[in-house]
mmCIF file of C-alpha atoms and ligand atoms in Angstrom:
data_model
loop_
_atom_site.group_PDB
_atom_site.id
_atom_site.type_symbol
_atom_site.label_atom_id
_atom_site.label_comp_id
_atom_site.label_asym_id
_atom_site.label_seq_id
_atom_site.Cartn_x
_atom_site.Cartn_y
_atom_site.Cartn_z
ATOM 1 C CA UNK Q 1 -25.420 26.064 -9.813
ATOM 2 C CA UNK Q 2 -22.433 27.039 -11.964
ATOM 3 C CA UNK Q 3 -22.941 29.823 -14.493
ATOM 4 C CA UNK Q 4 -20.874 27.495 -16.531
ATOM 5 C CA UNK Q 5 -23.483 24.386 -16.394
ATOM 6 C CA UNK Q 6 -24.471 23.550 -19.677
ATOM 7 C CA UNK Q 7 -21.857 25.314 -21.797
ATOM 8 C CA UNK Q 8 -20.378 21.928 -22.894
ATOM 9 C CA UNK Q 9 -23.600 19.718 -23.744
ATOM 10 C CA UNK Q 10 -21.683 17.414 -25.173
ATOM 11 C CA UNK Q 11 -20.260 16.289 -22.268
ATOM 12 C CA UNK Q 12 -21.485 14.446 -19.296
ATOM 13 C CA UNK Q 13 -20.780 12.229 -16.193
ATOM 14 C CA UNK Q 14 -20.664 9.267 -18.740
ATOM 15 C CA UNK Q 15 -18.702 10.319 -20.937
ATOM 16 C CA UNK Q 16 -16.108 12.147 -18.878
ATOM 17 C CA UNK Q 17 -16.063 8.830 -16.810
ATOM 18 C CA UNK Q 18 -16.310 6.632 -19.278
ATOM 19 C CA UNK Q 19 -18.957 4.483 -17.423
ATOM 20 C CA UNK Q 20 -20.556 2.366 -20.362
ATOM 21 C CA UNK Q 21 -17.178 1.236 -21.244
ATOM 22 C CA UNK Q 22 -16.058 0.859 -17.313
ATOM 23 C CA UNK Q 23 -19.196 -1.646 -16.970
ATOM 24 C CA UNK Q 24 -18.509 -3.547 -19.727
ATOM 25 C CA UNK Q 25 -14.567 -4.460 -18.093
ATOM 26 C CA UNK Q 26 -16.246 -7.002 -15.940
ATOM 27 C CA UNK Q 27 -16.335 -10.830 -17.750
ATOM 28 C CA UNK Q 28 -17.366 -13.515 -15.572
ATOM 29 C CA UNK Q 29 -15.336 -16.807 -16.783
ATOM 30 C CA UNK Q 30 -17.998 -19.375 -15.016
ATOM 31 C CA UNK Q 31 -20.964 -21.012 -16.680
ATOM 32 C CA UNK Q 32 -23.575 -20.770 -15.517
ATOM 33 C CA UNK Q 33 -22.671 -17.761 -14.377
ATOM 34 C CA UNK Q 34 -22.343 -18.183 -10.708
ATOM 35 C CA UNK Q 35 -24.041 -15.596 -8.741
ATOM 36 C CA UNK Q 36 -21.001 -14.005 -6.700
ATOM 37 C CA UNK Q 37 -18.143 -13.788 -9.252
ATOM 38 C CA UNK Q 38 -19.069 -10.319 -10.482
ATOM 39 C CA UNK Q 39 -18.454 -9.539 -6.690
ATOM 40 C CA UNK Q 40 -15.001 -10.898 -7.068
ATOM 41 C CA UNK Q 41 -14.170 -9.368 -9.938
ATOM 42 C CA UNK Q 42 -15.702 -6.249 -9.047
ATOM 43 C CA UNK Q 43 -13.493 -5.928 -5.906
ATOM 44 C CA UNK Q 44 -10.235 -6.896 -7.413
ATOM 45 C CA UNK Q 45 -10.997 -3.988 -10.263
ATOM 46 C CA UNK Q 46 -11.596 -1.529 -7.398
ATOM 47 C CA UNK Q 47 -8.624 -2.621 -5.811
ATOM 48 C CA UNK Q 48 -6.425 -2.092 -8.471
ATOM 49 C CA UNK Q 49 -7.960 1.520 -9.423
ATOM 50 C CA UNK Q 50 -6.742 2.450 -5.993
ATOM 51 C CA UNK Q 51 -3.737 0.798 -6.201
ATOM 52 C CA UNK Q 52 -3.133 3.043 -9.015
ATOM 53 C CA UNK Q 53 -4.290 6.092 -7.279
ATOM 54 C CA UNK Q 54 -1.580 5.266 -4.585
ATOM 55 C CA UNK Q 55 1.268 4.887 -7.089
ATOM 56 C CA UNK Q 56 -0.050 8.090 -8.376
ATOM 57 C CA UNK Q 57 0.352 9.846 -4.797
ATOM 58 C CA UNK Q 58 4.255 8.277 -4.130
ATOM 59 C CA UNK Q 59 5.212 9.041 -7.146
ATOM 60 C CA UNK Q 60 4.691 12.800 -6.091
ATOM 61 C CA UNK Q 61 5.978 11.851 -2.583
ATOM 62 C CA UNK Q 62 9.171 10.684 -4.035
ATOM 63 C CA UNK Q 63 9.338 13.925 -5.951
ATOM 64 C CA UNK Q 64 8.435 16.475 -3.010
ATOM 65 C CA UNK Q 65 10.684 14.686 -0.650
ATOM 66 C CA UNK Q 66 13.369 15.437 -3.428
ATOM 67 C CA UNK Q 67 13.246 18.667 -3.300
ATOM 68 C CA UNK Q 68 12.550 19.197 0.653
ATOM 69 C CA UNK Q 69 9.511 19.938 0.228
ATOM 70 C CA UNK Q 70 8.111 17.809 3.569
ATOM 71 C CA UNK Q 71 4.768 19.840 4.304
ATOM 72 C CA UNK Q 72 3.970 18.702 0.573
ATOM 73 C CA UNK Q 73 5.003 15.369 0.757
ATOM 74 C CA UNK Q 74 3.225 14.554 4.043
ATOM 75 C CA UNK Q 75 -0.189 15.704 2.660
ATOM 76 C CA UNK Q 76 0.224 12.990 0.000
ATOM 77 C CA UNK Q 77 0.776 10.413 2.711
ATOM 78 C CA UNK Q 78 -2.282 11.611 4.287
ATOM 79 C CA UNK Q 79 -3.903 10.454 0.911
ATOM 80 C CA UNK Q 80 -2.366 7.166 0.512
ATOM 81 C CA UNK Q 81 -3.360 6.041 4.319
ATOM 82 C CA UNK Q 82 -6.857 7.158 3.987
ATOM 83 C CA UNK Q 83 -6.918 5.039 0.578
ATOM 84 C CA UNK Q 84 -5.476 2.196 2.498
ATOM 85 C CA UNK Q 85 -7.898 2.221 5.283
ATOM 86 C CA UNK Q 86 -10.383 1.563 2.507
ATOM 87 C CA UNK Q 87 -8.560 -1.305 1.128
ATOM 88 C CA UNK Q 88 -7.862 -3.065 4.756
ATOM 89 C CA UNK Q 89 -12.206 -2.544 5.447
ATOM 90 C CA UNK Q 90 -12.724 -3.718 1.406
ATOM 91 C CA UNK Q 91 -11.633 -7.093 2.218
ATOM 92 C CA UNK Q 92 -14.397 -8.092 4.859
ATOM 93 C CA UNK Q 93 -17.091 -7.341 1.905
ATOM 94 C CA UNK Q 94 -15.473 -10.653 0.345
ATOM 95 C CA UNK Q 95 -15.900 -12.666 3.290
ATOM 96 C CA UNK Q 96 -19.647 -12.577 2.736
ATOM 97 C CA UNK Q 97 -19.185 -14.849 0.087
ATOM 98 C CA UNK Q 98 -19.719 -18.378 0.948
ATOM 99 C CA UNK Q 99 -17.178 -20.854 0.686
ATOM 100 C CA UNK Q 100 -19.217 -23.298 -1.620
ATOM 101 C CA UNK Q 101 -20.119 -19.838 -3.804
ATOM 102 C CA UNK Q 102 -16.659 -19.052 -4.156
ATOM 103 C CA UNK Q 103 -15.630 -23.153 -5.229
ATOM 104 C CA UNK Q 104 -18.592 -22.769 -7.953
ATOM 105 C CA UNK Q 105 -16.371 -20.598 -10.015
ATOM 106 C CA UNK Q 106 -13.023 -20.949 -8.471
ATOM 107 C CA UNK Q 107 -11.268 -23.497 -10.771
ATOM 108 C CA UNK Q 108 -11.985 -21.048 -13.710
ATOM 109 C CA UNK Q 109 -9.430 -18.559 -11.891
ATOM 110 C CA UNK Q 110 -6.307 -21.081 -12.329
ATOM 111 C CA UNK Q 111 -3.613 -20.329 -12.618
ATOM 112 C CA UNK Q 112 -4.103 -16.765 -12.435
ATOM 113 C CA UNK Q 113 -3.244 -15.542 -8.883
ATOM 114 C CA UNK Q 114 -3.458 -11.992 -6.671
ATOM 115 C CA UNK Q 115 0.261 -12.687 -6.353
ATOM 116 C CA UNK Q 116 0.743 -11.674 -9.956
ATOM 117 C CA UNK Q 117 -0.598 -8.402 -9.043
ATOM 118 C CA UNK Q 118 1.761 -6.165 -10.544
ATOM 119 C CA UNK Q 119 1.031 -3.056 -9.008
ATOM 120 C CA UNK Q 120 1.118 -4.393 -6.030
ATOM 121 C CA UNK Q 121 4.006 -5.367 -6.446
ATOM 122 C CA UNK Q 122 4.801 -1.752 -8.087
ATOM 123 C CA UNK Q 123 3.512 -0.442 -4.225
ATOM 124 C CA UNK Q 124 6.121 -2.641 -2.398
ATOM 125 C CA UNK Q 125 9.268 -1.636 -4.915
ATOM 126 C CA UNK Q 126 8.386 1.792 -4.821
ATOM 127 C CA UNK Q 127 8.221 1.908 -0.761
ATOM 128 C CA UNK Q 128 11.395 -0.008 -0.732
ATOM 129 C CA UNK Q 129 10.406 -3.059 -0.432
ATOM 130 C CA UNK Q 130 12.299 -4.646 -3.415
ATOM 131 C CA UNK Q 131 12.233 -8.365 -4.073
ATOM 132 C CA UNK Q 132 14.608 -9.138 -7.094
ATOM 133 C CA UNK Q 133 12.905 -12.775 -7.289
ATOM 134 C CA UNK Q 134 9.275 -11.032 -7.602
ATOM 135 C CA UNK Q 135 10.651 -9.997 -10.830
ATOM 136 C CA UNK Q 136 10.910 -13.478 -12.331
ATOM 137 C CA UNK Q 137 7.420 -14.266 -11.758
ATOM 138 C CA UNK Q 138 6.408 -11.632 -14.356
ATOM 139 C CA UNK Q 139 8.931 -13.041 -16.866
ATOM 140 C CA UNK Q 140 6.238 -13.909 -19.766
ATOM 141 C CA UNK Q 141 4.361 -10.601 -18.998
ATOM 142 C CA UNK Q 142 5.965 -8.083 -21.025
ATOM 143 C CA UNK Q 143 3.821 -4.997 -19.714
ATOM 144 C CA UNK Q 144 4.333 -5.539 -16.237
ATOM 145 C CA UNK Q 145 8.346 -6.953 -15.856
ATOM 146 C CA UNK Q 146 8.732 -3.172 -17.560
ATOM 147 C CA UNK Q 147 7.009 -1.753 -15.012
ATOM 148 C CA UNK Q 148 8.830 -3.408 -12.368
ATOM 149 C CA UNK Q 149 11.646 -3.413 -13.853
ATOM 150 C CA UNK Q 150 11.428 0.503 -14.144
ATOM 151 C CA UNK Q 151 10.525 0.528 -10.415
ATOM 152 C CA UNK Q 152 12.940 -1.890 -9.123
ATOM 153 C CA UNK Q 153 16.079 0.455 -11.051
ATOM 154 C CA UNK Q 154 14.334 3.921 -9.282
ATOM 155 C CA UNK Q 155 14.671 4.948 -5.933
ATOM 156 C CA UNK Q 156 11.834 4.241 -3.725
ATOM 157 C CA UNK Q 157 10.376 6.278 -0.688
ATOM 158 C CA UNK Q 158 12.879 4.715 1.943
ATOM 159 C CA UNK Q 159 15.713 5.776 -0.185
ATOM 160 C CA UNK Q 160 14.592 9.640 -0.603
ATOM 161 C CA UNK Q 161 13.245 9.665 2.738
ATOM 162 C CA UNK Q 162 16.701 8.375 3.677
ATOM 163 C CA UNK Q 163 18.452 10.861 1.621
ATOM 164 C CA UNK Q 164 15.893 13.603 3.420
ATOM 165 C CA UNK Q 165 17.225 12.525 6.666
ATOM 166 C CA UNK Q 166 21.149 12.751 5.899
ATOM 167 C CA UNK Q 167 20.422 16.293 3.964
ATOM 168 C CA UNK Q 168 19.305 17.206 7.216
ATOM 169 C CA UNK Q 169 22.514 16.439 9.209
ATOM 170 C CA UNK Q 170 21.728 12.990 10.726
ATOM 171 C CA UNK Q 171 24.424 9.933 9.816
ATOM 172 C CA UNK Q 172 22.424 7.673 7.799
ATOM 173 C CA UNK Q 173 25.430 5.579 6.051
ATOM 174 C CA UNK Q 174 24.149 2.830 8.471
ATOM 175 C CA UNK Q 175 21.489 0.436 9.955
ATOM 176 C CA UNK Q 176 22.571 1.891 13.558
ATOM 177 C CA UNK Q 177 22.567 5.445 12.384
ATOM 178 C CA UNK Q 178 19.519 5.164 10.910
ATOM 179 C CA UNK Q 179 17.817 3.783 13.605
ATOM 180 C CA UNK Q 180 19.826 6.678 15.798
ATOM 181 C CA UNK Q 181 18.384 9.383 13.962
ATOM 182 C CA UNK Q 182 14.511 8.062 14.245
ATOM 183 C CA UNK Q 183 15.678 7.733 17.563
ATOM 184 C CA UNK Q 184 16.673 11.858 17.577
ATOM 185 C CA UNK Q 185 13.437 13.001 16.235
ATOM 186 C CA UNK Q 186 11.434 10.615 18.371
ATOM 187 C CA UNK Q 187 13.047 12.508 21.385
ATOM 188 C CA UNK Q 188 11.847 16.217 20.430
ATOM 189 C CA UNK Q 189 8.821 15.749 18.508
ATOM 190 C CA UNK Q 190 8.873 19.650 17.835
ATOM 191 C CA UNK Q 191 12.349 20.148 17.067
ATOM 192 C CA UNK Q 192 11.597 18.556 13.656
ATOM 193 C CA UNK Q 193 7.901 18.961 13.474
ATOM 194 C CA UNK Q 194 7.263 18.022 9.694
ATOM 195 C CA UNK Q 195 9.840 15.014 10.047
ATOM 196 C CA UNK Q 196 8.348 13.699 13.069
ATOM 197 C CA UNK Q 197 5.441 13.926 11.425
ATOM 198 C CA UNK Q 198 6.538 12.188 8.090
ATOM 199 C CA UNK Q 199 7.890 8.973 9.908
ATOM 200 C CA UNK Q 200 4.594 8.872 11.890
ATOM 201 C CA UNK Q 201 3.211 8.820 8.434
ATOM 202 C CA UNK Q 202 5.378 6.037 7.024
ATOM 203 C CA UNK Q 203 5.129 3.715 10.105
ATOM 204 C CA UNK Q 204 1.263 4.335 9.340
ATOM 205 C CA UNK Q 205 1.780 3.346 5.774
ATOM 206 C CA UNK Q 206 3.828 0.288 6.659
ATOM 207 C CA UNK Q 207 0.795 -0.433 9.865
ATOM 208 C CA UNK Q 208 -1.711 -0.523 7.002
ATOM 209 C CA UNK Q 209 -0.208 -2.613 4.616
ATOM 210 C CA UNK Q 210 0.433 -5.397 6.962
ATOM 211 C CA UNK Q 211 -2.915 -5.116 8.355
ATOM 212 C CA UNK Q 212 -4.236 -5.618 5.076
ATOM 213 C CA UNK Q 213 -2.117 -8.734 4.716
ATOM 214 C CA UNK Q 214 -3.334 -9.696 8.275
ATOM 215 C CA UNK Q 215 -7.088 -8.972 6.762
ATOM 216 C CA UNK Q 216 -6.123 -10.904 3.387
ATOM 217 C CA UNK Q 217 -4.978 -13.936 5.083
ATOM 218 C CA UNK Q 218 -7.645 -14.551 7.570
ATOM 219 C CA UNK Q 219 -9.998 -14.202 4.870
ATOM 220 C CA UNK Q 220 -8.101 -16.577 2.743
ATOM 221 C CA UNK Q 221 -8.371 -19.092 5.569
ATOM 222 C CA UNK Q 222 -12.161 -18.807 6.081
ATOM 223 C CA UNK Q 223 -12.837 -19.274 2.180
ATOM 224 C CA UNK Q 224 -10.206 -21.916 1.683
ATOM 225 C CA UNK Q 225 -8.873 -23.758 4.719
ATOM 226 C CA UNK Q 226 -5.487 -24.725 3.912
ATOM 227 C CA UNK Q 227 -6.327 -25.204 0.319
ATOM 228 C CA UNK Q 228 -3.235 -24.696 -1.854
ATOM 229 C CA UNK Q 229 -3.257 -21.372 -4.225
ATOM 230 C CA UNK Q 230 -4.766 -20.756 -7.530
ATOM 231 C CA UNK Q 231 -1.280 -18.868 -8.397
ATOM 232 C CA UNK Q 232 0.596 -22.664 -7.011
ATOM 233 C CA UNK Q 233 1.428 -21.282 -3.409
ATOM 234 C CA UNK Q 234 0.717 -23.517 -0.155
ATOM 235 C CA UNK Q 235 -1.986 -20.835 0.266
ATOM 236 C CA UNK Q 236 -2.357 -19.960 3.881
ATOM 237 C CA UNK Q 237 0.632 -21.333 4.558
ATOM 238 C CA UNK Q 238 2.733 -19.235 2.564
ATOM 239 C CA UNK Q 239 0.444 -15.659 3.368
ATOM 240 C CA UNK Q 240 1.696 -16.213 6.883
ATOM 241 C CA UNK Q 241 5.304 -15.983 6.193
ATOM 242 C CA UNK Q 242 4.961 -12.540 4.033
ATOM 243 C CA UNK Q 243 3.131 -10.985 7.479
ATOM 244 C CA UNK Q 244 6.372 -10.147 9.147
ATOM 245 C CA UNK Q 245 7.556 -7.958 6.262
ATOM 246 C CA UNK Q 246 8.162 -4.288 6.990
ATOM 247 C CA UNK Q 247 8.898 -1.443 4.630
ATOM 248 C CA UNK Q 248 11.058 0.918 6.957
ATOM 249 C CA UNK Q 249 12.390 -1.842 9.437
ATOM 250 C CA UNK Q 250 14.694 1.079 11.161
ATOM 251 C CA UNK Q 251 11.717 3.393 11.725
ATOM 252 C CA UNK Q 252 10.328 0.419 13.606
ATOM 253 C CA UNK Q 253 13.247 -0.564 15.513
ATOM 254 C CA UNK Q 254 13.872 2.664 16.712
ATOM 255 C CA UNK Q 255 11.230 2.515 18.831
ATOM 256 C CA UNK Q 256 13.301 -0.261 20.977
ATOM 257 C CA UNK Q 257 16.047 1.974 21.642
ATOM 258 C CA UNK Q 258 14.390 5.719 22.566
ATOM 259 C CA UNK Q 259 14.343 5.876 26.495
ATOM 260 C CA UNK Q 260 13.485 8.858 28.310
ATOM 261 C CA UNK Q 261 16.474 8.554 30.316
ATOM 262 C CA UNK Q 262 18.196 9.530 26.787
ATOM 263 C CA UNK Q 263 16.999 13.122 26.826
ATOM 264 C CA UNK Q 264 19.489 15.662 27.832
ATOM 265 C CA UNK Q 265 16.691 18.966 28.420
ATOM 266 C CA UNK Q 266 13.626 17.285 29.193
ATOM 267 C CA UNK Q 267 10.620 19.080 27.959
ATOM 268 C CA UNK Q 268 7.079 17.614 29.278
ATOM 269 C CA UNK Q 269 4.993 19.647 26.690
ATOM 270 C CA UNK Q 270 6.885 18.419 23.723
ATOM 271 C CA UNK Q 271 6.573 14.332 25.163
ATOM 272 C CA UNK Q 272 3.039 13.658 23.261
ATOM 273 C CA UNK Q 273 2.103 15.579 20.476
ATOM 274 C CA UNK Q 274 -1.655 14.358 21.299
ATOM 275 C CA UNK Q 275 -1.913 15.418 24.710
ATOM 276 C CA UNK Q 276 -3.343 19.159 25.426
ATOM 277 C CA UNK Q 277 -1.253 20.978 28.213
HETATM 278 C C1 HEM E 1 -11.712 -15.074 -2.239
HETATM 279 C C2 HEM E 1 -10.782 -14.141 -2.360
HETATM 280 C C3 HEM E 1 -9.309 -14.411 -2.321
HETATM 281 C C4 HEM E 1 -8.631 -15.581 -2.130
HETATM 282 C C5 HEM E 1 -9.201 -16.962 -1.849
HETATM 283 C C6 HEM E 1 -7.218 -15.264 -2.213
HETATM 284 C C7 HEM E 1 -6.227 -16.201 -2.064
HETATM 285 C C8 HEM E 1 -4.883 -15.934 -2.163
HETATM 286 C C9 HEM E 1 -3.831 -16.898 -2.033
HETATM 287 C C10 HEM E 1 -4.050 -18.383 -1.692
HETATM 288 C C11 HEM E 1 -2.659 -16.283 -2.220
HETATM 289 C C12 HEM E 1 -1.253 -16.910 -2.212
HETATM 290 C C13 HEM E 1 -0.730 -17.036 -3.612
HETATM 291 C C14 HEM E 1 -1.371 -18.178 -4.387
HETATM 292 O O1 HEM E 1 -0.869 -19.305 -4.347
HETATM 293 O O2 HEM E 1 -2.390 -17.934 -5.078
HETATM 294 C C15 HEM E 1 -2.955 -14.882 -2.467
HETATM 295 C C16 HEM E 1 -2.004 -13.911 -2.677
HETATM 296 C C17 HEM E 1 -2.304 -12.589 -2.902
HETATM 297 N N1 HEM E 1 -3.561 -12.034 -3.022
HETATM 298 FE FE1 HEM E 1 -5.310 -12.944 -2.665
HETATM 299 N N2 HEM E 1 -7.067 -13.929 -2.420
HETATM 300 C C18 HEM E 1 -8.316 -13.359 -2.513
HETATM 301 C C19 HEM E 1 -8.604 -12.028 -2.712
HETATM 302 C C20 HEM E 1 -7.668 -11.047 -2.957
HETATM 303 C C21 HEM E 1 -7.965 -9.661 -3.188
HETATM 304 C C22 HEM E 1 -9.349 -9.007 -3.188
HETATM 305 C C23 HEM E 1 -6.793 -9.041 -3.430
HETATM 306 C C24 HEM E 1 -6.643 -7.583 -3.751
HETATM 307 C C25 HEM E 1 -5.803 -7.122 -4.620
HETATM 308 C C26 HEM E 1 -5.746 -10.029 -3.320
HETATM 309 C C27 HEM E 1 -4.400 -9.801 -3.499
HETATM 310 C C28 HEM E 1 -3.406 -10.706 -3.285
HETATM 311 C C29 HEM E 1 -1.997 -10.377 -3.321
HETATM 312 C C30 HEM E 1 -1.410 -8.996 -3.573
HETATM 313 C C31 HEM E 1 -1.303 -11.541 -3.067
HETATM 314 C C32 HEM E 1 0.210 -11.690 -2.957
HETATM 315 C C33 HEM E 1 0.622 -11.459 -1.500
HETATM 316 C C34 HEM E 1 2.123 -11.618 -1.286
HETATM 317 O O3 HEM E 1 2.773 -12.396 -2.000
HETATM 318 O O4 HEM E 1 2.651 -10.945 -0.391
HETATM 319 N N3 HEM E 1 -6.301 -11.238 -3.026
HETATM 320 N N4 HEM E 1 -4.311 -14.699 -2.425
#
């Protein structure tokens, strides 16, 4: 035990925490209070904690990958896709919930919507994933248009990554260049170790959030059927159409175009970075 323990008495796990005021945040709208929506509210709370604990981490991204420093950068995005591993398994605790449980309270929840998440919307801007209409939904919420707002004017983590990329002499003025420069650093996984490793962790990033949308979505349709949204969606219907959206499109794409008839010196030890000689 710390030689320290006990020099500050006056504070504790509570305190520093702030855990009587965390468990008071949770205020169930139904009456009688129906059994699972502390559940619901509970998980959308957690959600958006980590949400903010992501923002947090590409924030500092955005700022490593500013000033080339990759090795930095890339242990962030190891932070942000073990975070969103949680978030993709979080979903399935929902689905215990049954359908008639969830109706008991649902009604309450109108017209107040997951789509008027705004820092999830915050995550998509700031990957570069911006949506100028997004920002109109938000128009009578003060707080969070100026946080999109804010995010929407700043450059995102396909724009430095981007910039990364040119700085390090690959044409990027261009969809085709772009895509030809993944397609460079695809070829010699060692020649650029820390960038091959950075769009391996963006494609990752990308992966996860549009197999939390995949998670989202299923789960919407065992709760709800076809049911129109709470937030005035077709439900369902719309979630499906939002599942082909990618953050780094080129990074993707470039996997199309790399051929190993491409490479001028052929290296076998430098093909997979996962296979042992
Ligand atoms: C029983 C649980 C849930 C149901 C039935 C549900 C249902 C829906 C529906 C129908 C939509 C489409 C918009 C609308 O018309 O409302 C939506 C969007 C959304 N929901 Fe959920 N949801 C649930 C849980 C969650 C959770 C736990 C999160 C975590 C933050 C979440 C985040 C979102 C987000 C971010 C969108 C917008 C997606 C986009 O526009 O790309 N939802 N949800």
């Amino acid at each position: 035990m710390s030689s320290e323990y006990g020099q500050n008495p006056k504070l504790s796990y509570n305190k520093y925490l702030k855990v009587s005021e965390l468990i008071k945040l949770q205020e169930t709208l139904s009456e009688p209070t129906s059994h699972d929506e502390l559940l619901f509210i509970v998980i959308h709370q957690t959600y958006e904690l980590w949400f903010k604990q992501i923002l947090h981490e590409i924030d500092a991204t955005i700022g490593w990958l500013g000033e080339g420093r990759v090795f930095r950068a890339n242990h962030s995005l190891k932070v942000v896709i073990e975070i969103e591993k949680i978030l993709i398994d979080q979903i399935h605790i929902l689905e215990t919930m049954a359908p008639i449980g969830f109706l008991e309270f649902r009604d309450k929840l109108n017209p107040a919507s997951g789509f008027q998440s705004m820092q999830f919307r915050e995550l998509e801007f700031v990957s570069g994933a911006k949506d100028e209409k997004l920002l109109e939904f938000f128009a009578d919420d003060e707080f969070s248009t100026e946080h999109l707002q804010r995010r929407f004017d700043s450059p995102s983590l396909a724009d430095v990554f981007w910039s990364l990329i040119g700085k390090r002499g690959y044409p990027v003025g261009t969809e085709e260049e772009r895509i030809a420069a993944i397609v460079k650093i695809l070829e010699k996984t060692e020649k650029n170790p820390e960038i091959y490793i950075l769009q391996d962790l963006l494609i990752e990033h990308d992966k996860n959030i549009s197999l939390w949308r995949y998670h989202h979505v299923l789960m919407v349709e065992r709760m709800l059927g076809s049911k129109r949204g709470t937030g005035g969606s077709e439900g369902v219907g719309y979630l499906k159409t939002t599942l082909s959206k990618r953050l780094f499109p080129e990074i993707w794409e470039a996997r199309t175009h790399l051929e190993i008839d491409g490479i001028d010196e052929f290296d076998p030890s430098t093909l997979c970075p996962h296979v042992p000689e």
